[in-house]
Every structure is written in C-alpha cells, then in structure tokens.
C-alpha positions as CSV (number, residue, x, y, z in Angstrom):
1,X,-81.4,130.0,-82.8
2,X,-81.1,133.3,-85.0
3,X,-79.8,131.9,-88.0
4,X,-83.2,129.4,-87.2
5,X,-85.8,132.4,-86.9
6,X,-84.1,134.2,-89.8
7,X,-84.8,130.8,-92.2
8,X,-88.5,130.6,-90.3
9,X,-88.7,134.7,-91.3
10,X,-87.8,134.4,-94.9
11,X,-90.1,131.6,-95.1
12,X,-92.9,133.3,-93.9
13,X,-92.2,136.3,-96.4
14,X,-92.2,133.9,-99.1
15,X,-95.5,132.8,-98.4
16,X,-96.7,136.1,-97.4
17,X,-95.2,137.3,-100.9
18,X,-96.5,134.3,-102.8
19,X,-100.3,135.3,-101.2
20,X,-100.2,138.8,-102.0
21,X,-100.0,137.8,-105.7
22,X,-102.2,134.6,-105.2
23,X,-105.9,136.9,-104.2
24,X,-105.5,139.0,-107.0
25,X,-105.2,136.1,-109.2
26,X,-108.1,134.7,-107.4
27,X,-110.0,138.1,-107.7
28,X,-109.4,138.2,-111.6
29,X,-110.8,134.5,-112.0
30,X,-113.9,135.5,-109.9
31,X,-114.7,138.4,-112.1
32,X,-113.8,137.0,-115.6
33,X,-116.1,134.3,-114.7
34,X,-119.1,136.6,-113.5
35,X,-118.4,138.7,-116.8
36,X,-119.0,135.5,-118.7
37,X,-121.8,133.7,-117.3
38,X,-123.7,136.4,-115.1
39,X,-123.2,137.5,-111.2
40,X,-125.3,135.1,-109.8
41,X,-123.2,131.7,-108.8
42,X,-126.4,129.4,-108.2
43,X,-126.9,130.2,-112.1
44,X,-122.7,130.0,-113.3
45,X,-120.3,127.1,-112.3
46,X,-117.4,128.9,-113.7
47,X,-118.2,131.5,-111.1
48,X,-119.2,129.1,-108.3
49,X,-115.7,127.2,-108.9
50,X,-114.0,130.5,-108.5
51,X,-115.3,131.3,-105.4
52,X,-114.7,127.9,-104.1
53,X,-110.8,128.1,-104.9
54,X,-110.7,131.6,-102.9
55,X,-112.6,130.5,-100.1
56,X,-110.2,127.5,-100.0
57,X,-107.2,130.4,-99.7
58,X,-108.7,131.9,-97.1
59,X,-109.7,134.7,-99.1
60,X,-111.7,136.9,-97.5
61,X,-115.3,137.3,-98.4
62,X,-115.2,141.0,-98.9
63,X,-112.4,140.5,-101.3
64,X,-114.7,138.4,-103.1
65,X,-117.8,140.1,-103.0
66,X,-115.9,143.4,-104.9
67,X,-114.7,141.2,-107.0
68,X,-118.3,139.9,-108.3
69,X,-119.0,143.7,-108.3
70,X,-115.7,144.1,-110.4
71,X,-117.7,142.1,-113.8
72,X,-120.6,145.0,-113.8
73,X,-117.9,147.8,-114.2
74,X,-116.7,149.2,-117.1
75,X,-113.2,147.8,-116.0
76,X,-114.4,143.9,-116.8
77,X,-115.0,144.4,-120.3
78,X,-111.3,144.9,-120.9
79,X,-110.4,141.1,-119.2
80,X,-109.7,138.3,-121.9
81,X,-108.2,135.2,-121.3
82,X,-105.2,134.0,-123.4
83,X,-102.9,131.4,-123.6
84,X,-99.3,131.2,-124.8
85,X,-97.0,128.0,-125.3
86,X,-93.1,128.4,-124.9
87,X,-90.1,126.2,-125.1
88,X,-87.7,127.2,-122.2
89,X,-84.4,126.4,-120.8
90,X,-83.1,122.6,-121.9
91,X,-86.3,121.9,-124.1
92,X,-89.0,122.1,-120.8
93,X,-92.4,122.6,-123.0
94,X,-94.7,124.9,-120.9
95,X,-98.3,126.5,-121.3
96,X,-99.0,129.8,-119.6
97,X,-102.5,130.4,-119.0
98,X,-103.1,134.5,-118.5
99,X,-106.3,136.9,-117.6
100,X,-105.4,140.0,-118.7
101,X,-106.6,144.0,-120.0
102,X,-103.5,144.7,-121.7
103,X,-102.6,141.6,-124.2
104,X,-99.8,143.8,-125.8
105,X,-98.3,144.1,-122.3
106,X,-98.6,140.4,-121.3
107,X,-97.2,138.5,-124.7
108,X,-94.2,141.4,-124.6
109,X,-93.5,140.3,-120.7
110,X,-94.4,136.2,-121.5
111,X,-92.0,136.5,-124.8
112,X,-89.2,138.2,-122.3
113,X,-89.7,135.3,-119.6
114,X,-88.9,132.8,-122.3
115,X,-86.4,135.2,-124.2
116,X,-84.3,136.0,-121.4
117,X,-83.9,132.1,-120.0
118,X,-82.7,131.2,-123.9
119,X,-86.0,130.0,-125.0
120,X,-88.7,131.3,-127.1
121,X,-92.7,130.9,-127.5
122,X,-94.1,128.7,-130.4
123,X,-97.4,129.4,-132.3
124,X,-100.2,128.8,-130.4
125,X,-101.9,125.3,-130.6
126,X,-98.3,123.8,-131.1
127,X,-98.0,121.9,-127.6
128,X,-101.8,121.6,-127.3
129,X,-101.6,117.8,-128.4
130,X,-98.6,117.3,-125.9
131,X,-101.0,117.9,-122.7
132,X,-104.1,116.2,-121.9
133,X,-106.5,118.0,-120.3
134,X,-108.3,116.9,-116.9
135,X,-110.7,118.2,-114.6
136,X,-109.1,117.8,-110.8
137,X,-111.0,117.9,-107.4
138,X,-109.2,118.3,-103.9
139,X,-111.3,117.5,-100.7
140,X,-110.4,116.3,-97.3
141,X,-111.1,113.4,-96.6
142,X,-113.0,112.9,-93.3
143,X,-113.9,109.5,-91.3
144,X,-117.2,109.2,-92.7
145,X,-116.5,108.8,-96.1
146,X,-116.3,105.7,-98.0
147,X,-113.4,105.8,-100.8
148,X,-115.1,102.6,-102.9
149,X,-118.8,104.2,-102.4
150,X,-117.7,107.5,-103.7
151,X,-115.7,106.0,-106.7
152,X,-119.0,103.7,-107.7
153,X,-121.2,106.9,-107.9
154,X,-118.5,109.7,-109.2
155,X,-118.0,107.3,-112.3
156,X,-121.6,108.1,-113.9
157,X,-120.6,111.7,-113.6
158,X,-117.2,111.1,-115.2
159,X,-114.7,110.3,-112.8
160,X,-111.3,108.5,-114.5
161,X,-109.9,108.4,-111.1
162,X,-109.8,109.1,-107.2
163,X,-106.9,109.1,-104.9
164,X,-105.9,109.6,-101.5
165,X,-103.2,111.5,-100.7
166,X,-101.8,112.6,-96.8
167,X,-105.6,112.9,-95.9
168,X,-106.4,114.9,-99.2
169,X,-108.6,113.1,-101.4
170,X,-107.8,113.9,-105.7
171,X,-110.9,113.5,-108.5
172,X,-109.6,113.4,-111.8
173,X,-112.1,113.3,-115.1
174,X,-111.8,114.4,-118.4
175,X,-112.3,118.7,-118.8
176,X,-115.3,118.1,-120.6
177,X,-116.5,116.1,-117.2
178,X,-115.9,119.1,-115.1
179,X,-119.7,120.4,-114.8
180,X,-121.0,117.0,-114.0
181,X,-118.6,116.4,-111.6
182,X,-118.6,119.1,-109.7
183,X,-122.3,119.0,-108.9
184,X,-121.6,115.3,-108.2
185,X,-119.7,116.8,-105.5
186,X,-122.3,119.4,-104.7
187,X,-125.2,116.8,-104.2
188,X,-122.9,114.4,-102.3
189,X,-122.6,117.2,-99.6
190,X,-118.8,117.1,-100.3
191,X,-116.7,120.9,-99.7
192,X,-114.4,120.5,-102.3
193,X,-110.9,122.7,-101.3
194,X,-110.0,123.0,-105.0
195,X,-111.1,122.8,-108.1
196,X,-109.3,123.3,-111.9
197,X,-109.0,122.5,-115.0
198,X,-105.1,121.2,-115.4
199,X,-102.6,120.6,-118.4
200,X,-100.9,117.4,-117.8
201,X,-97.9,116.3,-120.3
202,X,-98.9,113.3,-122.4
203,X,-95.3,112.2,-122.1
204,X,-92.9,113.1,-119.1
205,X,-89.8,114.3,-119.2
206,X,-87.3,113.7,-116.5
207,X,-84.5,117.0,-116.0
208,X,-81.7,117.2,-113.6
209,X,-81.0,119.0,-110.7
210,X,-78.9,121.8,-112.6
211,X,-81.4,121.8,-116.0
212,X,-84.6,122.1,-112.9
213,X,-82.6,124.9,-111.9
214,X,-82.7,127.0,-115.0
215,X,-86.5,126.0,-115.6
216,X,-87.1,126.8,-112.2
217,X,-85.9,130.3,-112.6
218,X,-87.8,130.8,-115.5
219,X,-90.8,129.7,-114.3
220,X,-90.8,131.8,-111.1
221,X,-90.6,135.0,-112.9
222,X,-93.5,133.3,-115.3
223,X,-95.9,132.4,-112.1
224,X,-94.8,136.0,-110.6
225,X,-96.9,138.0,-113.4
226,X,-99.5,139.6,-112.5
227,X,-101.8,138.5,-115.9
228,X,-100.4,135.0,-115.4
229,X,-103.4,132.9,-113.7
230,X,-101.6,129.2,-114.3
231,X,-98.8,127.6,-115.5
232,X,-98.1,123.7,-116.9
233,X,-95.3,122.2,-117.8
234,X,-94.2,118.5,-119.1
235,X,-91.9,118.0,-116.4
236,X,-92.1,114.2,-114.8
C-alpha cells in the first residue's frame, strides 16, 4: 500500500512539475502571438490558436487574460522566436523550437543540452529538409459526428488526413493549410482541444531501449527550459 501511494505521489509531482512549466510556455505563446498580429483574437488566429491550446490545459482564464495584457508592455518587445537544430546522443536529429528575451542565454543553455549528452547543434536550416511540416487538430469525438462527412468537407480546406484515436479525433494538412483549417473547424462548430504546427521526420529512425535512454535524458533537460516552447525529433 505505501510503496503504492508513494509511486501514485511521485506521479502526481511529475505532472504537477511538468504543468508548472507547461502555463508559462502557454503564456509566452499567447503574448508573442498578440505582439505579432494585435490583441484582439477575432482579428489574429495565431492568437486565437494560442488561447485554444491553454484553455485545452486548463489554464485559467486570468492567466490568460495577463498574458494578452503582457504584448502591450514594454516586456513583449524583447520576445523573438528562434529555432535551433542539434544532433544528439546516437545520431537522434532534433529541432528545438524556443520563445525567448535573452537569445544569448538560450543558444548557450540549447548548445549545453546537446554538448553535455555528446552531441552538438548544426547550422540552422540543416535538418529543415529532414522534417515535413503539418498542421495537426485534436478534437473529441462525440456521437454526433460523422467521420466520412467531416473528411468530404475538411478536404476543400486542406485536410491530407483524419484519424480516430481512443475517442480523440487527429486533422492533419499541410502548415500552409493551417488557417483554412482551423476556421473549417470554427464554422463546423467543432472545439478543437489542440492545435499546432508539428515537425515530423521525413524518414524514421528506429533506436533501442538503451540509445532511447540517452536521447531521453537529453531531451528532458531540452523540454525543461524555460525558452524552449517545442521540441521534434526523427525518432520512429
């Protein structure tokens, strides 16, 4: 029984640990957005996607409403988002997406993520080729809605492909596709959970348990930075 609670314990810390760094990379989305296409969400997707990822985290809504407020102070104008590309442990190709207001600070902690594991970064543009890059929808999937009817009218605004997953229903479509799309999804009355633009590897590569171990590592202490809003990688 205690050696039960304990395991039920550290899990919840986890998650509770793995939250406390998710809202402020939620909050940092919300406001770079706003900086770049104006407060008002009715008038910027970017912005109107951002809130729709928080809200699907439970976010709370005063959380998000000072982080709108965040993109009219003098703060916001320091928040640029940069990307850096990395070869780490056993030859694992990765792409770390940041937001950050310091990018001397976040290259010199990114290099020592890949540095420390026994890998390095590359210049910039070298892995883009290796990922493609999709716009991807989550939605529950309720009774009412019709799989085949949904597929017939997302494919005008896009759509490569829908899937159903545990009661979770996936949208994939090209980046470019991600505006229509997602007011698809608006005018089809549909609360989408999640929404983002992903890196997925053009070609797979399978590791084993012990190389998944070092990548792992590495790519815990990646997630964990504060500046760090996604990482991808081109594991299978």
């Amino acid at each position: 029984m205690g050696r039960a609670f304990e395991y039920r314990r550290a899990a919840k810390e986890k998650r509770w640990d793995k939250m406390s760094k998710l809202f402020p990379k939620l909050a940092k989305a919300i406001t770079v957005a706003a900086k770049e296409g104006g407060t008002d969400p009715e008038m910027n997707a970017k912005l109107r996607t951002a809130i729709q990822n928080a809200k699907g985290q439970n976010m709370p809504k005063d959380n998000i409403e000072a982080a709108i407020k965040r993109a009219d102070g003098k703060d916001a104008d320091a928040y640029v988002e940069v990307n850096y590309e990395g070869k780490g442990p056993h030859g694992v190709l990765v792409f770390v997406e940041c937001a950050t207001d310091n990018t001397t600070r976040t290259v010199a902690n990114v290099k020592s993520y890949f540095n420390k594991a026994g890998g390095s970064l590359v210049p910039t543009g070298s892995l883009e080729f290796m990922f493609s890059r999709d716009a991807v929808f989550e939605f529950e999937k309720t009774a009412e809605m019709d799989i085949e009817e949904m597929e017939l009218e997302l494919i005008d605004a896009g759509m490569e492909e829908i899937e159903e997953k545990d009661g979770v229903v996936y949208v994939y479509g090209d980046y470019t596709n991600f505006g229509t799309l997602s007011k698809a999804l608006e005018d089809m009355g549909i609360e989408v959970n999640k929404a983002s633009l992903q890196r997925n590897p053009n070609s797979p590569v399978e590791f084993t348990e012990e190389q998944m171990e070092d990548i792992e590592k590495m790519l815990d202490k990646i997630e964990d930075d504060d500046d760090v809003q996604a990482v991808f990688t081109n594991i299978a």
